[in-house]
JSON list of C-alpha atoms in Angstrom, two decimals:
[
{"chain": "A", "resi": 1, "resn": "UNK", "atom": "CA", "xyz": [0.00, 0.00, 0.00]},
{"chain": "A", "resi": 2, "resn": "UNK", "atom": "CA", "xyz": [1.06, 3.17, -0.67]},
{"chain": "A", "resi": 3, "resn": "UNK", "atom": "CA", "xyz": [0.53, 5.52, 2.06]},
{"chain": "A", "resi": 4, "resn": "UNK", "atom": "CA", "xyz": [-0.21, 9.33, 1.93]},
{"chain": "A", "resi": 5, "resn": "UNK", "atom": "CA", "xyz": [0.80, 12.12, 4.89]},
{"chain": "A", "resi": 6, "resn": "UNK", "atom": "CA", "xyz": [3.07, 10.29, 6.95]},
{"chain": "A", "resi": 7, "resn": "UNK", "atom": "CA", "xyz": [3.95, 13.34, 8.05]},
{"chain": "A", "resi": 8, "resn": "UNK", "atom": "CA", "xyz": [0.77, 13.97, 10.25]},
{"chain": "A", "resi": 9, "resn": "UNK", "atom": "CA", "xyz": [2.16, 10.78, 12.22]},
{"chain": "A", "resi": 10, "resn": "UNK", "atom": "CA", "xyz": [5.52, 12.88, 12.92]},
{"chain": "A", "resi": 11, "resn": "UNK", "atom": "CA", "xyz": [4.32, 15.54, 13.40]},
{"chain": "A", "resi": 12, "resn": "UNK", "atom": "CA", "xyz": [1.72, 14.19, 16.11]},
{"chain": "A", "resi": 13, "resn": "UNK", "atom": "CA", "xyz": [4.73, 12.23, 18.13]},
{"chain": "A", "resi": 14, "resn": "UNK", "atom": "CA", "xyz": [6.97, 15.31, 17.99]},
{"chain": "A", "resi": 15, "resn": "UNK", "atom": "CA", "xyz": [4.10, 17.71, 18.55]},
{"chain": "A", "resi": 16, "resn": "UNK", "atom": "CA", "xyz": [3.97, 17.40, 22.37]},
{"chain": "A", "resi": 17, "resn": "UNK", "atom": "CA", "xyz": [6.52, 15.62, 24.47]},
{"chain": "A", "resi": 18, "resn": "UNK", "atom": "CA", "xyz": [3.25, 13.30, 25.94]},
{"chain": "A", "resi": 19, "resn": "UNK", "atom": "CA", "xyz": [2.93, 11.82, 22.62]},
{"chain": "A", "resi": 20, "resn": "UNK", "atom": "CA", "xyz": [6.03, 10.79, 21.95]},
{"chain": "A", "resi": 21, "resn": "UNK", "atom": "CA", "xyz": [5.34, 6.97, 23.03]},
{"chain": "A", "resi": 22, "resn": "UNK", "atom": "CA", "xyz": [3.28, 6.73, 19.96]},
{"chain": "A", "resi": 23, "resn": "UNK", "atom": "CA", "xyz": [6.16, 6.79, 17.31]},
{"chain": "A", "resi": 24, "resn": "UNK", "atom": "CA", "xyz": [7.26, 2.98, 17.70]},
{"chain": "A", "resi": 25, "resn": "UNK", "atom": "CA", "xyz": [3.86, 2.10, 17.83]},
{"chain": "A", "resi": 26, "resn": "UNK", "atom": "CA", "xyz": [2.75, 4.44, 14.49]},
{"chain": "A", "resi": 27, "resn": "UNK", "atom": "CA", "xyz": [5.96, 3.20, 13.01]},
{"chain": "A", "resi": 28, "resn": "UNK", "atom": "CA", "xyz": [4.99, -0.69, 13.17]},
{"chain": "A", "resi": 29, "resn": "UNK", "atom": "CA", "xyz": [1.33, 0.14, 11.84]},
{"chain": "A", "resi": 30, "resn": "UNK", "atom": "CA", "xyz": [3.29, 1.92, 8.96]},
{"chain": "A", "resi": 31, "resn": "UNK", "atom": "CA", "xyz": [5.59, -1.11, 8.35]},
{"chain": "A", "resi": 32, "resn": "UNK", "atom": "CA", "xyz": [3.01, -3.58, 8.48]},
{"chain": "A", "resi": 33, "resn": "UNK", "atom": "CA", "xyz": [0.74, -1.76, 6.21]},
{"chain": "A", "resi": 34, "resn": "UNK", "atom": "CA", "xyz": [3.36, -0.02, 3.73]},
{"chain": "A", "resi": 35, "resn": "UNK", "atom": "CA", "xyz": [4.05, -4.15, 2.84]},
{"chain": "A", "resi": 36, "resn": "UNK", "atom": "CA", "xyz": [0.25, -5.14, 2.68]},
{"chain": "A", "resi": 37, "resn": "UNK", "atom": "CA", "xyz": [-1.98, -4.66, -0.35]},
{"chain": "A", "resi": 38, "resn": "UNK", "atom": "CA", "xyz": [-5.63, -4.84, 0.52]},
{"chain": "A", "resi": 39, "resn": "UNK", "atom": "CA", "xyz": [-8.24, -4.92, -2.03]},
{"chain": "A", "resi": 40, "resn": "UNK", "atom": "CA", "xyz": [-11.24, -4.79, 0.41]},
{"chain": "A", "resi": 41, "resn": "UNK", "atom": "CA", "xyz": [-11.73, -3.87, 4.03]},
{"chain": "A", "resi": 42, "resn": "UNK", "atom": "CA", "xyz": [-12.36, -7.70, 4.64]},
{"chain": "A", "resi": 43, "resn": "UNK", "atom": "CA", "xyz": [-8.66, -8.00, 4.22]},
{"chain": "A", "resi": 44, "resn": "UNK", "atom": "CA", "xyz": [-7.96, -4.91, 6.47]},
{"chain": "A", "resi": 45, "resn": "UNK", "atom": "CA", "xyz": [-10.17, -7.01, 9.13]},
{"chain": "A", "resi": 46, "resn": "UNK", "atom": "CA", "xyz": [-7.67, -9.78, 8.65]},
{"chain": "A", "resi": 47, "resn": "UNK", "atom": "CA", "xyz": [-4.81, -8.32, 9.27]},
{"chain": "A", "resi": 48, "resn": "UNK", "atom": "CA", "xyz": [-5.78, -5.75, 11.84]},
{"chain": "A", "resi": 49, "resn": "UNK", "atom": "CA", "xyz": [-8.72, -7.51, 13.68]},
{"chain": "A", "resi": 50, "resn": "UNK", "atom": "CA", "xyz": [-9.01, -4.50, 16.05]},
{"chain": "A", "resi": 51, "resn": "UNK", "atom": "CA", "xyz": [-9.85, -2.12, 13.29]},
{"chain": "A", "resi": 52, "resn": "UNK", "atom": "CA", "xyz": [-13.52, -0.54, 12.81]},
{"chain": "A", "resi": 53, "resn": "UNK", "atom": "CA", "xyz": [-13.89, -0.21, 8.99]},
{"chain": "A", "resi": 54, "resn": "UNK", "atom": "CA", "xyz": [-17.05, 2.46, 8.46]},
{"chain": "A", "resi": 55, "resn": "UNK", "atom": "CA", "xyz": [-18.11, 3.42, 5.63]},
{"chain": "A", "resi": 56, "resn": "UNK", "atom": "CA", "xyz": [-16.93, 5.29, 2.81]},
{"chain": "A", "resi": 57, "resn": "UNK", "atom": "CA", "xyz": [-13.37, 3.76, 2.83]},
{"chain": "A", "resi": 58, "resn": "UNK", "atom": "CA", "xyz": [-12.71, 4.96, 6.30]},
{"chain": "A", "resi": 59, "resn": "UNK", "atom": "CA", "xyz": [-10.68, 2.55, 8.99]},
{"chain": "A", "resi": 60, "resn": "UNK", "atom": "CA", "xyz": [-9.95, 3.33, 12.26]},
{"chain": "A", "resi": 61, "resn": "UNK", "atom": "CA", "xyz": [-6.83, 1.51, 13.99]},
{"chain": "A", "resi": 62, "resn": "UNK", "atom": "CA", "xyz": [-5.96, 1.67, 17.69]},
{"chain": "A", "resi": 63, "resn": "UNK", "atom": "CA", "xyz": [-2.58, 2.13, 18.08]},
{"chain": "A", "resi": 64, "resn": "UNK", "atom": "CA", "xyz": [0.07, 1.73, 21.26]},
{"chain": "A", "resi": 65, "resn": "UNK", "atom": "CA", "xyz": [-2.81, -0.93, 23.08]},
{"chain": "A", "resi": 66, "resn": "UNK", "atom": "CA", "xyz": [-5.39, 1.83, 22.13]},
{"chain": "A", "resi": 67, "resn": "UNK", "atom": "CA", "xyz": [-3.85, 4.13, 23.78]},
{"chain": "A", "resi": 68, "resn": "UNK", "atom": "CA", "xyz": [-4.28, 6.71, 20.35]},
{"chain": "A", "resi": 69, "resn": "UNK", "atom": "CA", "xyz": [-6.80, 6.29, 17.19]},
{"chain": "A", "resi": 70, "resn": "UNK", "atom": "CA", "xyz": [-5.83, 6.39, 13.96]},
{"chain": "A", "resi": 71, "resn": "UNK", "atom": "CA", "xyz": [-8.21, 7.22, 10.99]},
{"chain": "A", "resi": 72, "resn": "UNK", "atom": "CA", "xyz": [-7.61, 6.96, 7.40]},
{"chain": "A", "resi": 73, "resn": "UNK", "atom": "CA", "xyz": [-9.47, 6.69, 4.19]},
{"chain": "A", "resi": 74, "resn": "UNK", "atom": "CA", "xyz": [-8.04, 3.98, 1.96]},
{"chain": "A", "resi": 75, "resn": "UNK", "atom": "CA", "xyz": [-9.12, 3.89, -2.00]},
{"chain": "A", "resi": 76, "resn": "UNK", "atom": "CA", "xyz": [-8.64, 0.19, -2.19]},
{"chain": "A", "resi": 77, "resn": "UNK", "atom": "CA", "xyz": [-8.85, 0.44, -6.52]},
{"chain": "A", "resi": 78, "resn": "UNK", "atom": "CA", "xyz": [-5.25, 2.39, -6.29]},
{"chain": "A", "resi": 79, "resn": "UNK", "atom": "CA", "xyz": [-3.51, 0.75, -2.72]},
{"chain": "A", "resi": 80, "resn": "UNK", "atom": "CA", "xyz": [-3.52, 3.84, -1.24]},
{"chain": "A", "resi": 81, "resn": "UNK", "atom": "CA", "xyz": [-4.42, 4.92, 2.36]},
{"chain": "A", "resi": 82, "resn": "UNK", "atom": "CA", "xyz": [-4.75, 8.48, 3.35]},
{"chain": "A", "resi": 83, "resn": "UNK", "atom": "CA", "xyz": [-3.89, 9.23, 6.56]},
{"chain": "A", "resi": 84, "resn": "UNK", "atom": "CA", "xyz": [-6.83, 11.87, 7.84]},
{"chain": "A", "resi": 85, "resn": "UNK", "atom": "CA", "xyz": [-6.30, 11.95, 11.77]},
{"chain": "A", "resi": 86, "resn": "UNK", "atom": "CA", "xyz": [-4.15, 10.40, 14.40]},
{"chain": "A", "resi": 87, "resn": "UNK", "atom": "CA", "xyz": [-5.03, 11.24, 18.30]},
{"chain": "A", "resi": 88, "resn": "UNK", "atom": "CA", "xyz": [-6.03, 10.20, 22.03]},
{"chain": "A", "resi": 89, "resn": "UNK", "atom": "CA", "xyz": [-9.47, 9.41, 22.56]},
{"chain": "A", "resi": 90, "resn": "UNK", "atom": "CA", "xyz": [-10.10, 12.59, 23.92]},
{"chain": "A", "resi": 91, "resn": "UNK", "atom": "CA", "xyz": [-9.65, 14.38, 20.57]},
{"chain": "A", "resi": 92, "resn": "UNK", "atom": "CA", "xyz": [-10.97, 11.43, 18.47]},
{"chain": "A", "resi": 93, "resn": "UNK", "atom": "CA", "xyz": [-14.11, 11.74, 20.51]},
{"chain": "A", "resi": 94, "resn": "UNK", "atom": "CA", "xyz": [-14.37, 15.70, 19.40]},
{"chain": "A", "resi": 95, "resn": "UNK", "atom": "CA", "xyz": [-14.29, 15.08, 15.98]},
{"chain": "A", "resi": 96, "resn": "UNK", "atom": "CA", "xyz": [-16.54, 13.60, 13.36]},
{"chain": "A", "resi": 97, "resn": "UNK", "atom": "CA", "xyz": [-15.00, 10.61, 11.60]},
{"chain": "A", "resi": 98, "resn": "UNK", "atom": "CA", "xyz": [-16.79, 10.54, 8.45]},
{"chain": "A", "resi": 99, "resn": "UNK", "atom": "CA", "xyz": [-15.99, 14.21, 7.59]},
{"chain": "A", "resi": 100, "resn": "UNK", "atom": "CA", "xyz": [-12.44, 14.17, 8.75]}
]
């Protein structure tokens, strides 16, 4: 998979000293799914049973033991995920995933 905005994952773990545990975690969830190549959210289920796949194309993974969420909006034709939003629940909670 190809993945889009990596940066917003940096830029969350170097952001704020408190969020700095989530780089090894972000960093194996990027690993894992830079080498995958899912054709349907099925296969997302697979390989990330965790997950919540909504509609639309949008997956949400926990990340560091669900410590922080992580949304992103794959377009499974073209193997590409679009990273849209990474936070604690706190912040997840204050935003709406479908428009995000």
């Amino acid at each position: 998979m190809r993945i889009i905005a990596v940066s917003t994952l940096k830029a969350f773990w170097t952001g704020k000293p408190e969020y700095h545990d989530a780089e090894e975690p972000t960093m194996a969830w990027y690993r894992e799914t830079l080498m995958a190549d899912w054709s349907t959210p099925n296969e997302v289920k697979q390989q990330f049973g965790s997950a919540s796949v909504l509609k639309d194309g949008r997956v949400v993974f926990n990340i560091a033991g669900n410590k922080y969420r992580l949304i992103v909006w794959i377009n499974y034709p073209y193997r590409v995920v679009y990273i849209r939003f990474i936070g604690s629940h706190r912040q997840y909670d204050q935003i709406d995933v479908q428009t995000i």
